[in-house]
Amino acid sequence: MRFMVIVKANEDTENFVMPTSEELAAMGDYNEELVKAGVMLAGDGLYPSAKGARVAFDGKGGTTVTDGPFAETKELIAGFWIWELPSLQDAVEWLKKAPFQTGEVEIRQVHGPEAFENIVTPEIQAQEDRLREQIAAQGQ
């Protein structure tokens, strides 16, 4: 199972307050442990919402773009990991080892093709397979 581990934003992350060298080193050590265990597939931090935008779709083909920053920091994301583990409980146990002092982190399972098995046509599956192959090739 794949999981997205979502690190929630706070006032510091929204003000682009960078971690100390010690905090950065601790996170590097933690990430190294995740990689060595074959858990971590990807992960990155995000710039504050001031460098972002939201696009709202109105259901009629129109869109509205709102530039950041966004007021509700509790609804924002400061970073993420993609992990592969056998269960949610395994993801929780790994997250408990993270070098965070405060804050909140959310874990969500990433669904795969099985979630769409009743609606995926052979054409849609072929397109999905092609896209995954292209993405894998770009990463090499």
XYZ file of C-alpha atoms in Angstrom:
140
model
C 0.000 0.000 0.000
C 1.120 3.512 -0.723
C 0.494 6.359 1.693
C 0.760 10.120 1.378
C 2.078 11.593 4.585
C 0.960 15.217 4.689
C 2.853 17.654 6.899
C 0.505 20.470 7.865
C 1.586 24.091 7.579
C 1.839 26.456 10.519
C 2.696 30.104 11.056
C 6.431 29.396 10.765
C 6.170 27.452 7.497
C 3.878 30.113 6.029
C 6.457 32.772 6.989
C 9.227 30.688 5.395
C 11.022 30.216 8.700
C 13.642 27.615 7.850
C 14.620 24.819 10.230
C 17.852 24.980 12.172
C 20.863 23.020 10.950
C 20.230 20.525 13.748
C 16.574 20.063 12.759
C 17.540 19.688 9.116
C 20.185 17.093 9.989
C 17.693 15.131 12.113
C 15.191 15.117 9.242
C 17.939 14.028 6.843
C 18.802 11.126 9.143
C 15.120 10.173 9.388
C 14.697 10.316 5.601
C 17.814 8.190 5.188
C 16.332 5.587 7.532
C 13.101 5.597 5.496
C 15.000 5.157 2.221
C 17.229 2.365 3.561
C 14.123 0.517 4.783
C 12.512 0.832 1.338
C 9.645 2.916 2.748
C 10.153 6.339 1.151
C 9.255 6.712 -2.530
C 9.234 10.530 -2.641
C 9.123 13.567 -0.394
C 9.566 17.319 -0.458
C 8.795 20.512 1.372
C 6.585 23.180 -0.136
C 7.035 26.920 -0.374
C 4.544 29.043 1.585
C 1.101 29.567 0.072
C 2.148 33.126 -0.869
C 3.952 31.505 -3.803
C 0.884 29.499 -4.813
C -2.564 29.822 -6.298
C -5.928 28.086 -6.082
C -8.061 27.345 -9.105
C -11.800 26.876 -8.531
C -13.967 25.191 -11.171
C -17.582 26.353 -11.422
C -19.115 23.302 -13.140
C -19.826 25.234 -16.337
C -16.306 25.317 -17.764
C -15.276 28.486 -15.966
C -12.495 28.923 -13.475
C -11.535 31.422 -10.805
C -7.904 31.834 -9.796
C -7.012 33.087 -6.316
C -3.393 33.955 -5.627
C -1.877 33.125 -2.242
C -1.270 33.641 0.546
C -4.224 31.809 2.037
C -5.559 32.714 5.473
C -6.316 29.311 7.024
C -2.894 27.805 7.746
C -4.490 24.771 9.418
C -5.782 23.734 5.980
C -2.435 24.139 4.207
C 0.330 21.670 3.486
C 3.989 22.392 4.214
C 5.427 19.158 2.847
C 4.782 15.527 2.031
C 6.182 12.040 1.695
C 4.988 9.108 -0.380
C 5.621 5.870 1.498
C 5.059 2.236 0.629
C 4.184 -0.030 3.549
C 1.993 -3.062 4.269
C -0.539 -1.192 6.427
C -1.728 2.088 7.880
C -0.494 0.942 11.291
C 3.019 0.505 9.857
C 2.845 4.059 8.480
C 1.737 5.353 11.884
C 4.645 3.563 13.576
C 7.144 5.063 11.123
C 5.646 8.522 11.576
C 5.968 8.276 15.362
C 9.753 8.195 14.796
C 9.738 11.496 12.867
C 11.805 14.279 14.440
C 8.899 16.706 14.858
C 8.529 18.680 18.088
C 5.087 20.152 17.355
C 2.489 20.184 14.630
C 0.174 17.764 12.936
C 0.787 15.223 10.195
C -1.911 13.372 8.275
C -1.551 9.934 6.692
C -3.799 9.009 3.751
C -3.739 5.831 1.711
C -3.177 6.378 -1.997
C -5.557 4.258 -4.001
C -4.485 2.326 -7.025
C -6.351 0.884 -9.981
C -8.419 -1.379 -7.737
C -10.503 1.631 -6.691
C -11.710 2.002 -10.288
C -11.986 -1.660 -11.284
C -15.706 -1.448 -12.087
C -15.389 1.591 -14.369
C -11.999 1.302 -16.099
C -12.273 0.411 -19.766
C -9.413 -1.322 -21.620
C -8.680 2.011 -23.350
C -8.447 3.882 -20.053
C -6.196 1.140 -18.622
C -3.925 1.276 -21.681
C -3.646 5.057 -21.317
C -2.830 4.716 -17.601
C -0.153 2.100 -18.334
C 1.374 4.355 -21.017
C 1.478 7.337 -18.674
C 3.103 5.343 -15.861
C 5.760 4.067 -18.290
C 6.455 7.627 -19.485
C 6.740 8.904 -15.909
C 9.109 6.075 -14.985
C 11.259 6.805 -18.046
C 11.459 10.504 -17.171
C 12.772 9.643 -13.723
C 15.738 7.715 -15.097
